[in-house]
Amino acid sequence: MTILGAVCLPQLPPERLRGVAEAADEAGLDELWLWEDCFLTGGVATAAAVLAWTRRLRVGVGLLPVPLRNVALTAMELSALHRLFPDRAIIGVGHGVQDWMGQVGARADSPMTLLREYVTALRALLAGERVTVDGAYVRLDDVALDWPPPRPAPILIGGTGPRTLRLAGEIGDGTILTGGTTPGQVRRVRESRGDGNLVVYLHAATGPDAEARMEGERVRWGYPSITDRAVTGDAGAIAAGVRRWAEAGAGTVVLQPTPDDPDPEGFVRFVAQQVRPLLTS
């Protein structure tokens, strides 16, 4: 069965996050996803808060930019999340937006090398191993976590380019595909990877001004057309769209509202209470 989630965009002020999280939890949403976009909100801080405010909601972070974070610190933080909130945290990592990485002096000459070294070391640390590595970017000297997760912690990798997607299939436990990914693109990634652990963001808007807001998204992201890149309309229309991405190979479809959605709490309730039932009937 397809997992259905929603994004709480970081353009929403942090003080609004609790209301959205509690609405999602009470409505029965499968997953609430958060972003660590520069220079808005931190992914680990917001994920920890949402997990603490809720009882059953799974919380995804997609994604943590690896150039910003020492791998040992990331391992410490993720281990704490997995031990405090077992089976509820879903973490993705990736290159980050290169212009943003340049702004903070963290841009890597070889993002692919960094990502490979980072995920390899992070996986070993989260598995409770003692790690020594002297890579081009990742350097650890006899490092081990005192409190590793009690069970293996999956690491998802986000990406858009073919090299990153191949690397995600090789060393990741799942792949996060950005909003604007078409069903055809999902199908090609699914066929090349050979598994169904694909998380796909899907632009979505509902309400009387949905079409106008989605046109704004098309312009903002530079899409030549919104066809096959978004879903708009009532619950039936959006559920039908979700099915298309699911049939193409997405194991998780995460509906991504527009930044100017007038009711973020209402959006997560809509996804959980109106769209979700149509996918299970």
Coordinates of C-alpha atoms in Angstrom, one line a residue:
M1 CA 0.0 0.0 0.0
T2 CA 1.2 3.5 -0.8
I3 CA 2.4 5.6 2.1
L4 CA 0.9 9.1 1.9
G5 CA 2.6 12.0 3.5
A6 CA 2.6 15.8 3.4
V7 CA 5.3 18.5 3.7
C8 CA 5.3 21.2 6.2
L9 CA 7.3 23.7 4.2
P10 CA 10.1 25.7 6.1
Q11 CA 8.7 28.9 4.7
L12 CA 6.1 28.6 7.5
P13 CA 7.4 30.3 10.6
P14 CA 8.8 27.8 13.2
E15 CA 6.2 28.8 15.8
R16 CA 3.5 27.5 13.4
L17 CA 5.0 24.0 13.2
R18 CA 3.4 22.6 16.4
G19 CA -0.1 23.3 15.1
V20 CA 0.5 21.6 11.8
A21 CA 2.2 18.6 13.5
E22 CA -0.6 18.1 16.0
A23 CA -3.2 18.4 13.3
A24 CA -1.4 15.8 11.2
D25 CA -1.1 13.4 14.2
E26 CA -4.7 13.8 15.2
A27 CA -6.0 13.4 11.6
G28 CA -4.1 10.1 11.1
L29 CA -1.6 11.3 8.5
D30 CA 1.0 8.6 7.7
E31 CA 4.1 10.9 7.6
L32 CA 5.0 14.6 7.9
W33 CA 8.1 15.6 6.1
L34 CA 10.4 18.6 6.9
W35 CA 13.1 20.3 4.9
E36 CA 16.4 21.7 5.9
D37 CA 16.6 24.6 3.4
C38 CA 19.0 27.4 3.8
F39 CA 18.5 29.6 5.6
L40 CA 15.1 28.7 7.1
T41 CA 14.9 26.0 9.8
G42 CA 17.2 23.2 10.9
G43 CA 16.0 19.7 10.1
V44 CA 17.0 17.9 13.3
A45 CA 15.7 20.5 15.6
T46 CA 12.3 20.7 13.9
A47 CA 12.1 16.9 13.6
A48 CA 12.8 16.4 17.3
A49 CA 10.2 19.0 18.2
V50 CA 7.5 17.3 16.0
L51 CA 8.3 13.9 17.3
A52 CA 8.0 15.1 20.9
W53 CA 4.7 16.9 20.2
T54 CA 3.0 13.9 18.5
R55 CA 2.3 10.3 19.5
R56 CA 2.2 8.2 16.4
L57 CA 3.2 10.4 13.4
R58 CA 6.3 9.3 11.5
V59 CA 8.5 12.3 10.7
G60 CA 10.8 12.5 7.7
V61 CA 13.6 14.9 7.0
G62 CA 14.4 15.2 3.4
L63 CA 17.1 16.2 3.3
L64 CA 20.1 17.0 5.5
P65 CA 22.8 18.6 3.3
V66 CA 26.0 16.7 4.0
P67 CA 28.5 19.5 3.4
L68 CA 26.9 21.5 6.3
R69 CA 27.3 18.7 8.9
N70 CA 30.3 16.8 10.4
V71 CA 29.3 13.1 10.0
A72 CA 30.0 12.3 13.6
L73 CA 27.6 15.0 14.8
T74 CA 25.0 13.8 12.3
A75 CA 25.4 10.3 13.7
M76 CA 25.0 11.5 17.3
E77 CA 21.9 13.5 16.5
L78 CA 20.2 10.7 14.4
S79 CA 21.0 8.1 17.0
A80 CA 19.4 10.2 19.7
L81 CA 16.2 10.6 17.5
H82 CA 16.0 6.9 16.8
R83 CA 16.5 6.0 20.5
L84 CA 14.0 8.6 21.8
F85 CA 11.4 7.9 19.1
P86 CA 11.8 4.3 17.9
D87 CA 10.7 3.6 14.3
R88 CA 9.3 7.1 13.8
A89 CA 12.2 9.1 12.3
I90 CA 13.0 8.9 8.6
I91 CA 16.2 10.7 7.5
G92 CA 17.4 11.6 4.1
V93 CA 20.8 13.1 3.2
G94 CA 22.1 14.7 0.0
H95 CA 24.4 17.2 -1.7
G96 CA 22.3 20.3 -0.7
V97 CA 21.9 23.2 -3.1
Q98 CA 25.3 24.0 -4.3
D99 CA 24.8 27.8 -4.3
W100 CA 23.8 27.6 -0.7
M101 CA 26.8 25.5 0.2
G102 CA 29.0 28.1 -1.5
Q103 CA 27.4 30.8 0.6
V104 CA 28.5 29.2 3.8
G105 CA 32.0 28.1 2.6
A106 CA 31.1 24.4 2.5
R107 CA 30.9 23.7 -1.3
A108 CA 32.8 20.5 -2.1
D109 CA 34.9 20.1 -5.3
S110 CA 33.5 16.6 -5.7
P111 CA 30.0 16.3 -4.2
M112 CA 29.8 12.7 -5.3
T113 CA 32.9 11.7 -3.4
L114 CA 31.8 13.5 -0.3
L115 CA 28.3 11.9 -0.4
R116 CA 29.8 8.4 -0.8
E117 CA 32.3 8.8 2.0
Y118 CA 29.7 10.4 4.2
V119 CA 27.0 7.8 3.8
T120 CA 29.4 5.0 4.2
A121 CA 30.8 6.4 7.5
L122 CA 27.3 7.4 8.8
R123 CA 26.0 3.9 8.2
A124 CA 28.9 2.4 10.1
L125 CA 28.6 4.8 13.0
L126 CA 24.8 4.1 13.3
A127 CA 25.5 0.4 13.2
G128 CA 27.7 0.8 16.4
E129 CA 31.0 0.3 14.6
R130 CA 34.2 1.9 15.6
V131 CA 35.3 3.9 12.6
T132 CA 38.7 5.2 11.4
V133 CA 38.7 6.7 7.9
D134 CA 41.0 9.1 6.1
G135 CA 39.0 10.1 3.0
A136 CA 39.1 13.1 0.8
Y137 CA 36.4 14.8 2.9
V138 CA 35.5 12.5 5.8
R139 CA 38.2 11.9 8.4
L140 CA 37.5 10.0 11.6
D141 CA 40.0 8.6 14.1
D142 CA 38.7 5.7 16.2
V143 CA 35.2 7.1 16.5
A144 CA 32.3 5.1 17.9
L145 CA 28.9 6.1 19.3
D146 CA 28.2 5.3 23.0
W147 CA 24.5 5.2 22.2
P148 CA 24.0 3.8 18.7
P149 CA 20.4 3.0 17.6
P150 CA 19.2 -0.4 18.9
R151 CA 18.2 -1.4 15.3
P152 CA 19.6 -0.5 11.9
A153 CA 18.7 3.0 10.9
P154 CA 17.8 3.4 7.2
I155 CA 19.5 6.2 5.3
L156 CA 17.7 7.7 2.4
I157 CA 19.5 9.7 -0.3
G158 CA 18.0 12.6 -2.2
G159 CA 19.0 13.5 -5.7
T160 CA 18.1 14.6 -9.2
G161 CA 21.0 13.8 -11.5
P162 CA 21.7 10.3 -12.9
R163 CA 25.0 9.9 -11.1
T164 CA 23.5 10.7 -7.7
L165 CA 20.5 8.5 -8.4
R166 CA 22.9 5.6 -9.2
L167 CA 24.8 6.2 -6.0
A168 CA 21.6 6.3 -4.0
G169 CA 20.7 2.9 -5.5
E170 CA 24.1 1.6 -4.6
I171 CA 24.6 2.8 -1.0
G172 CA 21.2 4.1 0.1
D173 CA 18.2 2.4 1.7
G174 CA 15.8 4.5 -0.4
T175 CA 15.8 7.5 -2.7
I176 CA 14.0 10.8 -2.4
L177 CA 12.9 12.4 -5.6
T178 CA 12.2 16.1 -5.8
G179 CA 8.8 17.8 -6.5
G180 CA 8.3 18.1 -10.3
T181 CA 9.4 14.5 -10.9
T182 CA 7.1 13.1 -13.5
P183 CA 5.6 9.6 -13.4
G184 CA 7.8 8.6 -16.4
Q185 CA 10.9 9.7 -14.5
V186 CA 9.8 7.7 -11.4
R187 CA 9.3 4.7 -13.5
R188 CA 12.8 4.9 -15.0
V189 CA 14.4 5.3 -11.5
R190 CA 12.3 2.4 -10.2
E191 CA 13.4 0.2 -13.1
S192 CA 17.0 1.1 -12.7
R193 CA 17.0 0.5 -8.9
G194 CA 14.8 -2.6 -8.8
D195 CA 13.1 -1.8 -5.5
G196 CA 10.0 0.2 -4.4
N197 CA 11.6 2.3 -1.7
L198 CA 11.1 5.5 -3.5
V199 CA 9.9 8.7 -1.8
V200 CA 8.5 11.2 -4.2
Y201 CA 7.4 14.8 -3.5
L202 CA 4.3 15.8 -5.5
H203 CA 3.2 19.4 -5.8
A204 CA -0.4 19.6 -4.7
A205 CA -3.0 22.3 -4.2
T206 CA -6.7 22.3 -3.3
G207 CA -9.4 24.9 -2.8
P208 CA -10.9 27.6 -5.0
D209 CA -7.6 29.2 -5.9
A210 CA -5.6 26.0 -6.4
E211 CA -5.0 26.5 -10.1
A212 CA -3.7 30.0 -9.6
R213 CA -1.4 29.0 -6.8
M214 CA 0.0 26.1 -8.8
E215 CA 0.7 28.4 -11.7
G216 CA 2.8 30.4 -9.3
E217 CA 4.7 27.2 -8.4
R218 CA 5.3 26.5 -12.1
V219 CA 6.8 29.9 -12.5
R220 CA 8.8 29.7 -9.3
W221 CA 10.4 26.3 -10.2
G222 CA 10.8 27.1 -13.9
Y223 CA 8.7 24.2 -15.3
P224 CA 7.7 24.7 -18.9
S225 CA 4.4 23.0 -18.1
I226 CA 2.7 21.8 -14.9
T227 CA 1.4 18.7 -16.7
D228 CA 2.7 15.5 -15.0
R229 CA 4.4 17.6 -12.3
A230 CA 1.5 18.4 -9.9
V231 CA -2.0 17.6 -8.9
T232 CA -4.8 20.1 -8.1
G233 CA -8.4 19.9 -7.3
D234 CA -10.6 18.1 -4.8
A235 CA -9.8 14.9 -2.9
G236 CA -10.8 12.7 -5.8
A237 CA -8.6 14.5 -8.3
I238 CA -5.6 14.4 -6.0
A239 CA -6.1 10.8 -5.1
A240 CA -6.2 9.9 -8.8
G241 CA -2.9 11.8 -9.2
V242 CA -1.3 10.0 -6.3
R243 CA -2.2 6.7 -7.9
R244 CA -0.4 7.6 -11.1
W245 CA 2.9 8.2 -9.2
A246 CA 2.3 5.1 -7.1
E247 CA 1.7 3.0 -10.1
A248 CA 4.9 4.3 -11.6
G249 CA 6.9 3.0 -8.6
A250 CA 6.7 5.4 -5.7
G251 CA 6.4 3.6 -2.4
T252 CA 5.7 6.9 -0.6
V253 CA 4.0 10.0 -2.1
V254 CA 4.5 13.2 -0.1
L255 CA 2.1 16.0 -1.1
Q256 CA 3.9 19.3 -1.2
P257 CA 1.6 22.3 -0.7
T258 CA 2.3 25.7 -2.2
P259 CA 4.2 28.1 0.1
D260 CA 1.1 30.4 0.0
D261 CA -1.3 27.7 1.0
P262 CA -3.8 29.7 3.2
D263 CA -4.4 26.8 5.7
P264 CA -1.4 24.5 6.4
E265 CA -3.2 22.8 9.2
G266 CA -6.2 22.3 7.0
F267 CA -4.0 20.9 4.2
V268 CA -2.6 18.0 6.4
R269 CA -6.1 17.2 7.6
F270 CA -7.3 17.2 4.0
V271 CA -4.6 14.8 3.0
A272 CA -5.2 12.4 5.9
Q273 CA -9.0 12.5 6.1
Q274 CA -10.1 13.1 2.5
V275 CA -7.4 11.9 0.2
R276 CA -6.1 8.9 2.2
P277 CA -9.4 7.0 2.4
L278 CA -9.8 7.1 -1.4
L279 CA -6.5 5.3 -1.8
T280 CA -7.5 2.4 0.5
S281 CA -11.1 1.9 -0.7

